Amino acid sequence: MATAFPAERTVILTGAASPRGIGRATAYHLAELGWNIGIIDIDGDAAARTAQEVAEQFGVRGLGVGADTSDREQAVAAVDTLEQGLPQIVALVNFAGVSSPVPYLEVTPEEWHRVLSINLDGVHWVTQRVVASLVESGVGRIVGISSVSAQRGGGTFSKTPYSASKAGVIGLMRSIAREVGPLGITANVISPGPIDTDIMGGTLTEERKQAMAADGVLPRIGTPRDIAAAVAYLISEDAGFVTGQTLNVDGGLYMH
Ligand SMILES: NC(=O)c1ccc[n+]([C@@H]2O[C@H](COP(=O)([O-])OP(=O)(O)OC[C@H]3O[C@@H](n4cnc5c(N)ncnc54)[C@H](O)[C@@H]3O)[C@@H](O)[C@H]2O)c1
């Protein structure tokens, strides 16, 4: 029998501070659904501000802390702080990430390390710390954020280190799903197609959006809300029989 969700539950979101980002939109959506919100972002002020805003707007509790999630000590300390200040952690969504538009032969060791350490190591540091708490309560939901770039071999703004890191997120979540499933925890991935945020080198022009949309089946690119809605499902109590999956929210860009 699956353990029921506690009435008061917290979701931790990494990378949920940038003004037009997917994580921030998700914080708003989940707070509206009654989740208490913990935010970890390299921009600590914006993390605190966003958490406070959603708390005031939706009457939940919110706490935001600054940390570079690629640094294990900072990642662990941030989760410690959120755990002490908020109700029981039930879910984690790993949004923190960076793009990398560098052509392969120009990828320096520094660029490779920067992208892998934020997009993959950081996911591991935060997830490992959160899973340690979830196994104590016997209930939990983990979500990793990959990218269609991992599944299709780039073809997007970001190139090789990004694709490799995002493919790594899929392998990591599947493997975590297998190990912690018997302990009441699910782990899944959302793989977005192009979403209208500033991560692809700044705010997208209408022309660029149309060109990206032309590649898929649906006549538009995605919105942060499209991803927020998918997250809300995967971390819900009702999604307790879904684990090890990759949910493509990409307008039909990648079918398999
Ligand atoms: N926008 C897209 O088209 C798209 C497509 C596929 C996947 N994604 C993924 O979705 C996630 C969110 O992207 P977004 O479009 O909202 O971008 P964004 O740049 O708006 O958000 C990224 C967030 O991560 C934070 N961050 C960056 N480095 C960090 C670090 N070392 N430690 C802690 N926080 C850090 C940033 O401050 C920011 O708040 C990313 O993982 C991205 O790769 C985005």
PDB file of C-alpha atoms and ligand atoms in Angstrom:
ATOM      1  CA  MET A   1       0.000   0.000   0.000  1.00  0.00           C
ATOM      2  CA  ALA A   2       1.391   3.407  -0.923  1.00  0.00           C
ATOM      3  CA  THR A   3       1.846   5.881   1.930  1.00  0.00           C
ATOM      4  CA  ALA A   4      -0.618   8.780   1.639  1.00  0.00           C
ATOM      5  CA  PHE A   5       0.598  12.321   1.116  1.00  0.00           C
ATOM      6  CA  PRO A   6       0.660  14.436   4.273  1.00  0.00           C
ATOM      7  CA  ALA A   7      -1.895  17.280   4.332  1.00  0.00           C
ATOM      8  CA  GLU A   8       0.936  19.819   4.570  1.00  0.00           C
ATOM      9  CA  ARG A   9       3.564  19.080   1.968  1.00  0.00           C
ATOM     10  CA  THR A  10       6.502  20.906   0.412  1.00  0.00           C
ATOM     11  CA  VAL A  11       7.970  20.815  -3.071  1.00  0.00           C
ATOM     12  CA  ILE A  12      11.538  21.947  -3.584  1.00  0.00           C
ATOM     13  CA  LEU A  13      12.257  23.592  -6.920  1.00  0.00           C
ATOM     14  CA  THR A  14      15.807  24.311  -8.029  1.00  0.00           C
ATOM     15  CA  GLY A  15      16.352  27.036 -10.635  1.00  0.00           C
ATOM     16  CA  ALA A  16      13.011  28.720 -10.013  1.00  0.00           C
ATOM     17  CA  ALA A  17      14.107  32.332  -9.697  1.00  0.00           C
ATOM     18  CA  SER A  18      14.608  33.771 -13.175  1.00  0.00           C
ATOM     19  CA  PRO A  19      11.726  36.133 -14.034  1.00  0.00           C
ATOM     20  CA  ARG A  20      10.552  34.429 -17.267  1.00  0.00           C
ATOM     21  CA  GLY A  21      11.735  30.914 -16.430  1.00  0.00           C
ATOM     22  CA  ILE A  22       9.899  27.596 -16.256  1.00  0.00           C
ATOM     23  CA  GLY A  23      10.746  27.078 -12.582  1.00  0.00           C
ATOM     24  CA  ARG A  24       9.171  30.326 -11.414  1.00  0.00           C
ATOM     25  CA  ALA A  25       5.971  29.658 -13.392  1.00  0.00           C
ATOM     26  CA  THR A  26       5.885  26.200 -11.836  1.00  0.00           C
ATOM     27  CA  ALA A  27       6.279  27.652  -8.338  1.00  0.00           C
ATOM     28  CA  TYR A  28       3.172  29.783  -8.969  1.00  0.00           C
ATOM     29  CA  HIS A  29       1.186  26.852 -10.373  1.00  0.00           C
ATOM     30  CA  LEU A  30       2.080  24.468  -7.547  1.00  0.00           C
ATOM     31  CA  ALA A  31       1.435  27.068  -4.843  1.00  0.00           C
ATOM     32  CA  GLU A  32      -2.000  27.581  -6.343  1.00  0.00           C
ATOM     33  CA  LEU A  33      -2.540  23.832  -5.956  1.00  0.00           C
ATOM     34  CA  GLY A  34      -1.642  24.061  -2.253  1.00  0.00           C
ATOM     35  CA  TRP A  35       1.999  23.007  -2.264  1.00  0.00           C
ATOM     36  CA  ASN A  36       4.352  24.836   0.107  1.00  0.00           C
ATOM     37  CA  ILE A  37       7.301  26.075  -1.941  1.00  0.00           C
ATOM     38  CA  GLY A  38      11.043  25.791  -1.305  1.00  0.00           C
ATOM     39  CA  ILE A  39      13.314  27.386  -3.910  1.00  0.00           C
ATOM     40  CA  ILE A  40      17.047  26.885  -4.434  1.00  0.00           C
ATOM     41  CA  ASP A  41      18.704  29.134  -7.000  1.00  0.00           C
ATOM     42  CA  ILE A  42      22.131  30.631  -7.585  1.00  0.00           C
ATOM     43  CA  ASP A  43      20.351  34.004  -7.372  1.00  0.00           C
ATOM     44  CA  GLY A  44      19.478  33.874  -3.672  1.00  0.00           C
ATOM     45  CA  ASP A  45      17.681  37.243  -3.568  1.00  0.00           C
ATOM     46  CA  ALA A  46      15.399  36.334  -6.458  1.00  0.00           C
ATOM     47  CA  ALA A  47      14.776  32.894  -4.906  1.00  0.00           C
ATOM     48  CA  ALA A  48      13.719  34.478  -1.621  1.00  0.00           C
ATOM     49  CA  ARG A  49      11.570  37.066  -3.406  1.00  0.00           C
ATOM     50  CA  THR A  50       9.784  34.499  -5.571  1.00  0.00           C
ATOM     51  CA  ALA A  51       9.085  32.219  -2.607  1.00  0.00           C
ATOM     52  CA  GLN A  52       7.711  35.157  -0.638  1.00  0.00           C
ATOM     53  CA  GLU A  53       5.531  36.286  -3.562  1.00  0.00           C
ATOM     54  CA  VAL A  54       3.885  32.893  -4.041  1.00  0.00           C
ATOM     55  CA  ALA A  55       3.405  32.495  -0.292  1.00  0.00           C
ATOM     56  CA  GLU A  56       1.594  35.835  -0.084  1.00  0.00           C
ATOM     57  CA  GLN A  57      -0.464  35.261  -3.198  1.00  0.00           C
ATOM     58  CA  PHE A  58      -1.644  31.732  -2.449  1.00  0.00           C
ATOM     59  CA  GLY A  59      -1.530  31.494   1.357  1.00  0.00           C
ATOM     60  CA  VAL A  60       1.087  28.721   1.446  1.00  0.00           C
ATOM     61  CA  ARG A  61       4.513  28.780   3.058  1.00  0.00           C
ATOM     62  CA  GLY A  62       7.497  29.709   0.961  1.00  0.00           C
ATOM     63  CA  LEU A  63      11.233  29.874   1.511  1.00  0.00           C
ATOM     64  CA  GLY A  64      13.971  30.602  -1.005  1.00  0.00           C
ATOM     65  CA  VAL A  65      17.711  30.177  -0.551  1.00  0.00           C
ATOM     66  CA  GLY A  66      20.795  30.894  -2.618  1.00  0.00           C
ATOM     67  CA  ALA A  67      23.107  28.042  -3.646  1.00  0.00           C
ATOM     68  CA  ASP A  68      25.190  26.921  -6.575  1.00  0.00           C
ATOM     69  CA  THR A  69      23.725  23.447  -6.980  1.00  0.00           C
ATOM     70  CA  SER A  70      26.873  22.221  -8.756  1.00  0.00           C
ATOM     71  CA  ASP A  71      28.670  22.578  -5.413  1.00  0.00           C
ATOM     72  CA  ARG A  72      27.724  19.600  -3.243  1.00  0.00           C
ATOM     73  CA  GLU A  73      28.179  21.386   0.075  1.00  0.00           C
ATOM     74  CA  GLN A  74      26.023  24.322  -0.970  1.00  0.00           C
ATOM     75  CA  ALA A  75      23.353  22.026  -2.406  1.00  0.00           C
ATOM     76  CA  VAL A  76      23.143  19.935   0.760  1.00  0.00           C
ATOM     77  CA  ALA A  77      23.115  23.006   3.029  1.00  0.00           C
ATOM     78  CA  ALA A  78      20.297  24.563   0.986  1.00  0.00           C
ATOM     79  CA  VAL A  79      18.102  21.468   1.336  1.00  0.00           C
ATOM     80  CA  ASP A  80      18.909  21.355   5.070  1.00  0.00           C
ATOM     81  CA  THR A  81      17.697  24.954   5.443  1.00  0.00           C
ATOM     82  CA  LEU A  82      14.484  24.365   3.499  1.00  0.00           C
ATOM     83  CA  GLU A  83      13.759  21.171   5.407  1.00  0.00           C
ATOM     84  CA  GLN A  84      14.111  22.980   8.736  1.00  0.00           C
ATOM     85  CA  GLY A  85      11.902  25.891   7.676  1.00  0.00           C
ATOM     86  CA  LEU A  86       9.066  24.192   5.779  1.00  0.00           C
ATOM     87  CA  PRO A  87       6.567  21.315   6.179  1.00  0.00           C
ATOM     88  CA  GLN A  88       7.484  17.758   5.130  1.00  0.00           C
ATOM     89  CA  ILE A  89       9.312  17.561   1.813  1.00  0.00           C
ATOM     90  CA  VAL A  90       7.353  15.366  -0.585  1.00  0.00           C
ATOM     91  CA  ALA A  91       8.667  16.439  -3.985  1.00  0.00           C
ATOM     92  CA  LEU A  92      11.724  17.791  -5.777  1.00  0.00           C
ATOM     93  CA  VAL A  93      11.871  19.260  -9.274  1.00  0.00           C
ATOM     94  CA  ASN A  94      15.319  19.979 -10.709  1.00  0.00           C
ATOM     95  CA  PHE A  95      15.032  22.994 -13.022  1.00  0.00           C
ATOM     96  CA  ALA A  96      18.470  24.549 -12.432  1.00  0.00           C
ATOM     97  CA  GLY A  97      20.354  24.422 -15.695  1.00  0.00           C
ATOM     98  CA  VAL A  98      22.396  26.339 -18.231  1.00  0.00           C
ATOM     99  CA  SER A  99      22.510  26.353 -22.030  1.00  0.00           C
ATOM    100  CA  SER A 100      25.592  25.854 -24.182  1.00  0.00           C
ATOM    101  CA  PRO A 101      25.514  26.871 -27.863  1.00  0.00           C
ATOM    102  CA  VAL A 102      29.214  26.086 -28.507  1.00  0.00           C
ATOM    103  CA  PRO A 103      30.092  24.000 -31.635  1.00  0.00           C
ATOM    104  CA  TYR A 104      31.693  20.685 -30.714  1.00  0.00           C
ATOM    105  CA  LEU A 105      35.266  21.379 -31.821  1.00  0.00           C
ATOM    106  CA  GLU A 106      35.226  24.629 -29.846  1.00  0.00           C
ATOM    107  CA  VAL A 107      34.102  23.036 -26.582  1.00  0.00           C
ATOM    108  CA  THR A 108      36.861  23.705 -24.044  1.00  0.00           C
ATOM    109  CA  PRO A 109      37.410  21.529 -20.983  1.00  0.00           C
ATOM    110  CA  GLU A 110      36.067  24.446 -18.906  1.00  0.00           C
ATOM    111  CA  GLU A 111      32.829  24.641 -20.914  1.00  0.00           C
ATOM    112  CA  TRP A 112      32.337  20.877 -20.765  1.00  0.00           C
ATOM    113  CA  HIS A 113      32.849  20.859 -17.008  1.00  0.00           C
ATOM    114  CA  ARG A 114      30.653  23.942 -16.403  1.00  0.00           C
ATOM    115  CA  VAL A 115      27.667  22.478 -18.221  1.00  0.00           C
ATOM    116  CA  LEU A 116      27.979  18.923 -16.882  1.00  0.00           C
ATOM    117  CA  SER A 117      28.556  20.107 -13.318  1.00  0.00           C
ATOM    118  CA  ILE A 118      25.435  22.299 -13.252  1.00  0.00           C
ATOM    119  CA  ASN A 119      23.096  20.247 -15.444  1.00  0.00           C
ATOM    120  CA  LEU A 120      23.998  16.777 -14.184  1.00  0.00           C
ATOM    121  CA  ASP A 121      26.174  16.805 -11.040  1.00  0.00           C
ATOM    122  CA  GLY A 122      23.926  19.469  -9.494  1.00  0.00           C
ATOM    123  CA  VAL A 123      20.823  17.370 -10.111  1.00  0.00           C
ATOM    124  CA  HIS A 124      22.540  14.454  -8.420  1.00  0.00           C
ATOM    125  CA  TRP A 125      23.700  16.452  -5.356  1.00  0.00           C
ATOM    126  CA  VAL A 126      20.292  17.922  -4.637  1.00  0.00           C
ATOM    127  CA  THR A 127      18.390  14.725  -5.451  1.00  0.00           C
ATOM    128  CA  GLN A 128      20.596  12.516  -3.300  1.00  0.00           C
ATOM    129  CA  ARG A 129      20.104  14.818  -0.307  1.00  0.00           C
ATOM    130  CA  VAL A 130      16.340  15.026  -0.816  1.00  0.00           C
ATOM    131  CA  VAL A 131      15.954  11.263  -1.346  1.00  0.00           C
ATOM    132  CA  ALA A 132      17.665  10.718   2.020  1.00  0.00           C
ATOM    133  CA  SER A 133      14.718  12.561   3.629  1.00  0.00           C
ATOM    134  CA  LEU A 134      12.033  10.984   1.453  1.00  0.00           C
ATOM    135  CA  VAL A 135      13.026   7.431   2.371  1.00  0.00           C
ATOM    136  CA  GLU A 136      12.479   8.322   6.037  1.00  0.00           C
ATOM    137  CA  SER A 137       8.828   9.190   5.377  1.00  0.00           C
ATOM    138  CA  GLY A 138       8.226   6.503   2.735  1.00  0.00           C
ATOM    139  CA  VAL A 139       6.661   8.861   0.219  1.00  0.00           C
ATOM    140  CA  GLY A 140       8.129  11.110  -2.443  1.00  0.00           C
ATOM    141  CA  ARG A 141       8.276  12.371  -6.004  1.00  0.00           C
ATOM    142  CA  ILE A 142      11.405  13.356  -7.914  1.00  0.00           C
ATOM    143  CA  VAL A 143      11.387  15.035 -11.318  1.00  0.00           C
ATOM    144  CA  GLY A 144      14.386  15.704 -13.552  1.00  0.00           C
ATOM    145  CA  ILE A 145      14.212  18.135 -16.464  1.00  0.00           C
ATOM    146  CA  SER A 146      15.846  16.842 -19.642  1.00  0.00           C
ATOM    147  CA  SER A 147      15.456  18.287 -23.143  1.00  0.00           C
ATOM    148  CA  VAL A 148      14.447  17.217 -26.627  1.00  0.00           C
ATOM    149  CA  SER A 149      18.064  18.087 -27.400  1.00  0.00           C
ATOM    150  CA  ALA A 150      19.132  14.910 -25.577  1.00  0.00           C
ATOM    151  CA  GLN A 151      16.704  12.722 -27.503  1.00  0.00           C
ATOM    152  CA  ARG A 152      17.225  14.130 -30.991  1.00  0.00           C
ATOM    153  CA  GLY A 153      20.967  14.810 -30.824  1.00  0.00           C
ATOM    154  CA  GLY A 154      20.887  18.567 -30.489  1.00  0.00           C
ATOM    155  CA  GLY A 155      19.242  20.418 -33.347  1.00  0.00           C
ATOM    156  CA  THR A 156      18.370  23.076 -30.779  1.00  0.00           C
ATOM    157  CA  PHE A 157      20.101  26.206 -29.475  1.00  0.00           C
ATOM    158  CA  SER A 158      22.329  24.157 -27.156  1.00  0.00           C
ATOM    159  CA  LYS A 159      24.787  21.577 -28.380  1.00  0.00           C
ATOM    160  CA  THR A 160      26.953  18.660 -27.199  1.00  0.00           C
ATOM    161  CA  PRO A 161      27.679  19.220 -23.477  1.00  0.00           C
ATOM    162  CA  TYR A 162      24.059  20.253 -22.950  1.00  0.00           C
ATOM    163  CA  SER A 163      22.694  17.212 -24.807  1.00  0.00           C
ATOM    164  CA  ALA A 164      25.049  14.906 -22.917  1.00  0.00           C
ATOM    165  CA  SER A 165      24.080  16.386 -19.558  1.00  0.00           C
ATOM    166  CA  LYS A 166      20.367  16.170 -20.338  1.00  0.00           C
ATOM    167  CA  ALA A 167      20.706  12.556 -21.534  1.00  0.00           C
ATOM    168  CA  GLY A 168      22.454  11.930 -18.225  1.00  0.00           C
ATOM    169  CA  VAL A 169      19.405  13.232 -16.358  1.00  0.00           C
ATOM    170  CA  ILE A 170      17.265  10.540 -18.030  1.00  0.00           C
ATOM    171  CA  GLY A 171      19.687   7.759 -17.049  1.00  0.00           C
ATOM    172  CA  LEU A 172      20.004   9.129 -13.525  1.00  0.00           C
ATOM    173  CA  MET A 173      16.241   9.340 -12.935  1.00  0.00           C
ATOM    174  CA  ARG A 174      15.559   5.858 -14.349  1.00  0.00           C
ATOM    175  CA  SER A 175      18.211   4.379 -12.151  1.00  0.00           C
ATOM    176  CA  ILE A 176      17.005   6.258  -9.061  1.00  0.00           C
ATOM    177  CA  ALA A 177      13.447   5.116  -9.864  1.00  0.00           C
ATOM    178  CA  ARG A 178      14.543   1.486  -9.755  1.00  0.00           C
ATOM    179  CA  GLU A 179      16.432   1.826  -6.480  1.00  0.00           C
ATOM    180  CA  VAL A 180      13.932   3.884  -4.515  1.00  0.00           C
ATOM    181  CA  GLY A 181      10.652   2.593  -5.949  1.00  0.00           C
ATOM    182  CA  PRO A 182      10.377  -0.076  -3.227  1.00  0.00           C
ATOM    183  CA  LEU A 183      10.738   2.734  -0.660  1.00  0.00           C
ATOM    184  CA  GLY A 184       7.666   4.627  -1.914  1.00  0.00           C
ATOM    185  CA  ILE A 185       9.390   7.165  -4.140  1.00  0.00           C
ATOM    186  CA  THR A 186       8.866   7.805  -7.846  1.00  0.00           C
ATOM    187  CA  ALA A 187      11.407   9.431 -10.173  1.00  0.00           C
ATOM    188  CA  ASN A 188      10.488  10.702 -13.619  1.00  0.00           C
ATOM    189  CA  VAL A 189      11.700  13.079 -16.303  1.00  0.00           C
ATOM    190  CA  ILE A 190      10.029  15.819 -18.290  1.00  0.00           C
ATOM    191  CA  SER A 191      11.646  16.483 -21.629  1.00  0.00           C
ATOM    192  CA  PRO A 192      10.600  19.890 -22.940  1.00  0.00           C
ATOM    193  CA  GLY A 193      10.862  21.060 -26.509  1.00  0.00           C
ATOM    194  CA  PRO A 194      11.575  24.770 -27.063  1.00  0.00           C
ATOM    195  CA  ILE A 195       9.852  26.808 -24.362  1.00  0.00           C
ATOM    196  CA  ASP A 196       9.447  30.579 -24.460  1.00  0.00           C
ATOM    197  CA  THR A 197      12.009  31.630 -21.808  1.00  0.00           C
ATOM    198  CA  ASP A 198      15.314  33.528 -21.897  1.00  0.00           C
ATOM    199  CA  ILE A 199      17.654  30.495 -21.707  1.00  0.00           C
ATOM    200  CA  MET A 200      18.350  30.387 -25.463  1.00  0.00           C
ATOM    201  CA  GLY A 201      20.483  33.524 -25.507  1.00  0.00           C
ATOM    202  CA  GLY A 202      17.793  36.037 -24.507  1.00  0.00           C
ATOM    203  CA  THR A 203      14.116  36.699 -25.142  1.00  0.00           C
ATOM    204  CA  LEU A 204      12.920  35.040 -28.362  1.00  0.00           C
ATOM    205  CA  THR A 205      11.676  37.094 -31.311  1.00  0.00           C
ATOM    206  CA  GLU A 206       8.380  36.114 -33.011  1.00  0.00           C
ATOM    207  CA  GLU A 207      10.422  35.022 -36.047  1.00  0.00           C
ATOM    208  CA  ARG A 208      12.591  32.695 -33.990  1.00  0.00           C
ATOM    209  CA  LYS A 209       9.574  31.235 -32.236  1.00  0.00           C
ATOM    210  CA  GLN A 210       7.902  30.491 -35.559  1.00  0.00           C
ATOM    211  CA  ALA A 211      11.027  28.827 -36.946  1.00  0.00           C
ATOM    212  CA  MET A 212      11.260  26.594 -33.877  1.00  0.00           C
ATOM    213  CA  ALA A 213       7.562  25.733 -34.020  1.00  0.00           C
ATOM    214  CA  ALA A 214       7.815  24.747 -37.684  1.00  0.00           C
ATOM    215  CA  ASP A 215       9.973  21.793 -36.654  1.00  0.00           C
ATOM    216  CA  GLY A 216       7.213  20.189 -34.540  1.00  0.00           C
ATOM    217  CA  VAL A 217       3.645  19.016 -35.051  1.00  0.00           C
ATOM    218  CA  LEU A 218       1.798  21.715 -33.131  1.00  0.00           C
ATOM    219  CA  PRO A 219       1.823  25.265 -34.513  1.00  0.00           C
ATOM    220  CA  ARG A 220       3.586  26.959 -31.597  1.00  0.00           C
ATOM    221  CA  ILE A 221       6.479  26.616 -29.162  1.00  0.00           C
ATOM    222  CA  GLY A 222       5.827  25.781 -25.529  1.00  0.00           C
ATOM    223  CA  THR A 223       5.090  27.994 -22.556  1.00  0.00           C
ATOM    224  CA  PRO A 224       6.370  27.615 -18.994  1.00  0.00           C
ATOM    225  CA  ARG A 225       2.783  26.751 -18.055  1.00  0.00           C
ATOM    226  CA  ASP A 226       2.878  23.696 -20.357  1.00  0.00           C
ATOM    227  CA  ILE A 227       5.747  22.328 -18.270  1.00  0.00           C
ATOM    228  CA  ALA A 228       4.263  23.434 -14.943  1.00  0.00           C
ATOM    229  CA  ALA A 229       1.112  21.436 -15.678  1.00  0.00           C
ATOM    230  CA  ALA A 230       3.133  18.304 -16.455  1.00  0.00           C
ATOM    231  CA  VAL A 231       5.115  18.746 -13.236  1.00  0.00           C
ATOM    232  CA  ALA A 232       1.889  19.120 -11.247  1.00  0.00           C
ATOM    233  CA  TYR A 233       0.738  15.752 -12.551  1.00  0.00           C
ATOM    234  CA  LEU A 234       4.005  13.876 -11.999  1.00  0.00           C
ATOM    235  CA  ILE A 235       4.355  15.046  -8.392  1.00  0.00           C
ATOM    236  CA  SER A 236       0.677  14.495  -7.550  1.00  0.00           C
ATOM    237  CA  GLU A 237      -0.490  11.749  -5.219  1.00  0.00           C
ATOM    238  CA  ASP A 238      -2.426  10.334  -8.188  1.00  0.00           C
ATOM    239  CA  ALA A 239       0.791   9.727 -10.166  1.00  0.00           C
ATOM    240  CA  GLY A 240       2.002   7.115  -7.674  1.00  0.00           C
ATOM    241  CA  PHE A 241       2.062   4.305 -10.271  1.00  0.00           C
ATOM    242  CA  VAL A 242       4.165   6.249 -12.788  1.00  0.00           C
ATOM    243  CA  THR A 243       7.927   5.948 -12.417  1.00  0.00           C
ATOM    244  CA  GLY A 244      11.070   5.774 -14.542  1.00  0.00           C
ATOM    245  CA  GLN A 245       9.265   7.592 -17.368  1.00  0.00           C
ATOM    246  CA  THR A 246      10.168  10.443 -19.672  1.00  0.00           C
ATOM    247  CA  LEU A 247       7.229  12.683 -20.487  1.00  0.00           C
ATOM    248  CA  ASN A 248       7.888  14.657 -23.669  1.00  0.00           C
ATOM    249  CA  VAL A 249       6.212  18.058 -23.540  1.00  0.00           C
ATOM    250  CA  ASP A 250       7.449  19.256 -26.899  1.00  0.00           C
ATOM    251  CA  GLY A 251       4.584  19.782 -29.330  1.00  0.00           C
ATOM    252  CA  GLY A 252       5.316  16.475 -31.020  1.00  0.00           C
ATOM    253  CA  LEU A 253       8.919  17.284 -31.881  1.00  0.00           C
ATOM    254  CA  TYR A 254      10.178  13.874 -30.803  1.00  0.00           C
ATOM    255  CA  MET A 255       7.982  10.816 -31.188  1.00  0.00           C
ATOM    256  CA  HIS A 256       9.188   7.353 -30.312  1.00  0.00           C
TER     257      HIS A 256
HETATM  258  N1  LIG B   1      13.469  26.873 -22.274  1.00  0.00           N
HETATM  259  C1  LIG B   1      13.599  25.796 -23.011  1.00  0.00           C
HETATM  260  O1  LIG B   1      13.376  25.816 -24.216  1.00  0.00           O
HETATM  261  C2  LIG B   1      14.020  24.498 -22.379  1.00  0.00           C
HETATM  262  C3  LIG B   1      13.935  23.336 -23.150  1.00  0.00           C
HETATM  263  C4  LIG B   1      14.324  22.131 -22.604  1.00  0.00           C
HETATM  264  C5  LIG B   1      14.795  22.092 -21.300  1.00  0.00           C
HETATM  265  N2  LIG B   1      14.879  23.238 -20.561  1.00  0.00           N
HETATM  266  C6  LIG B   1      15.387  23.145 -19.204  1.00  0.00           C
HETATM  267  O2  LIG B   1      14.472  23.670 -18.285  1.00  0.00           O
HETATM  268  C7  LIG B   1      15.172  24.187 -17.146  1.00  0.00           C
HETATM  269  C8  LIG B   1      14.713  25.604 -16.871  1.00  0.00           C
HETATM  270  O3  LIG B   1      15.073  26.401 -17.971  1.00  0.00           O
HETATM  271  P1  LIG B   1      14.474  27.856 -18.295  1.00  0.00           P
HETATM  272  O4  LIG B   1      14.194  27.893 -19.730  1.00  0.00           O
HETATM  273  O5  LIG B   1      13.428  28.187 -17.311  1.00  0.00           O
HETATM  274  O6  LIG B   1      15.797  28.741 -18.088  1.00  0.00           O
HETATM  275  P2  LIG B   1      16.169  29.904 -17.077  1.00  0.00           P
HETATM  276  O7  LIG B   1      17.553  30.330 -17.454  1.00  0.00           O
HETATM  277  O8  LIG B   1      15.090  30.905 -17.042  1.00  0.00           O
HETATM  278  O9  LIG B   1      16.213  29.161 -15.667  1.00  0.00           O
HETATM  279  C9  LIG B   1      17.328  28.481 -15.181  1.00  0.00           C
HETATM  280  C10 LIG B   1      17.419  28.758 -13.701  1.00  0.00           C
HETATM  281  O10 LIG B   1      18.517  28.008 -13.149  1.00  0.00           O
HETATM  282  C11 LIG B   1      19.256  28.853 -12.288  1.00  0.00           C
HETATM  283  N3  LIG B   1      20.640  28.367 -12.210  1.00  0.00           N
HETATM  284  C12 LIG B   1      21.574  28.380 -13.203  1.00  0.00           C
HETATM  285  N4  LIG B   1      22.736  27.861 -12.756  1.00  0.00           N
HETATM  286  C13 LIG B   1      22.523  27.501 -11.461  1.00  0.00           C
HETATM  287  C14 LIG B   1      23.349  26.909 -10.465  1.00  0.00           C
HETATM  288  N5  LIG B   1      24.624  26.579 -10.703  1.00  0.00           N
HETATM  289  N6  LIG B   1      22.810  26.688  -9.236  1.00  0.00           N
HETATM  290  C15 LIG B   1      21.523  27.027  -8.978  1.00  0.00           C
HETATM  291  N7  LIG B   1      20.704  27.588  -9.886  1.00  0.00           N
HETATM  292  C16 LIG B   1      21.196  27.822 -11.117  1.00  0.00           C
HETATM  293  C17 LIG B   1      19.154  30.245 -12.913  1.00  0.00           C
HETATM  294  O11 LIG B   1      19.442  31.272 -11.983  1.00  0.00           O
HETATM  295  C18 LIG B   1      17.697  30.247 -13.366  1.00  0.00           C
HETATM  296  O12 LIG B   1      16.810  30.671 -12.352  1.00  0.00           O
HETATM  297  C19 LIG B   1      16.666  24.070 -17.484  1.00  0.00           C
HETATM  298  O13 LIG B   1      17.186  22.897 -16.884  1.00  0.00           O
HETATM  299  C20 LIG B   1      16.662  23.932 -18.987  1.00  0.00           C
HETATM  300  O14 LIG B   1      17.805  23.263 -19.461  1.00  0.00           O
HETATM  301  C21 LIG B   1      14.494  24.438 -21.080  1.00  0.00           C
END
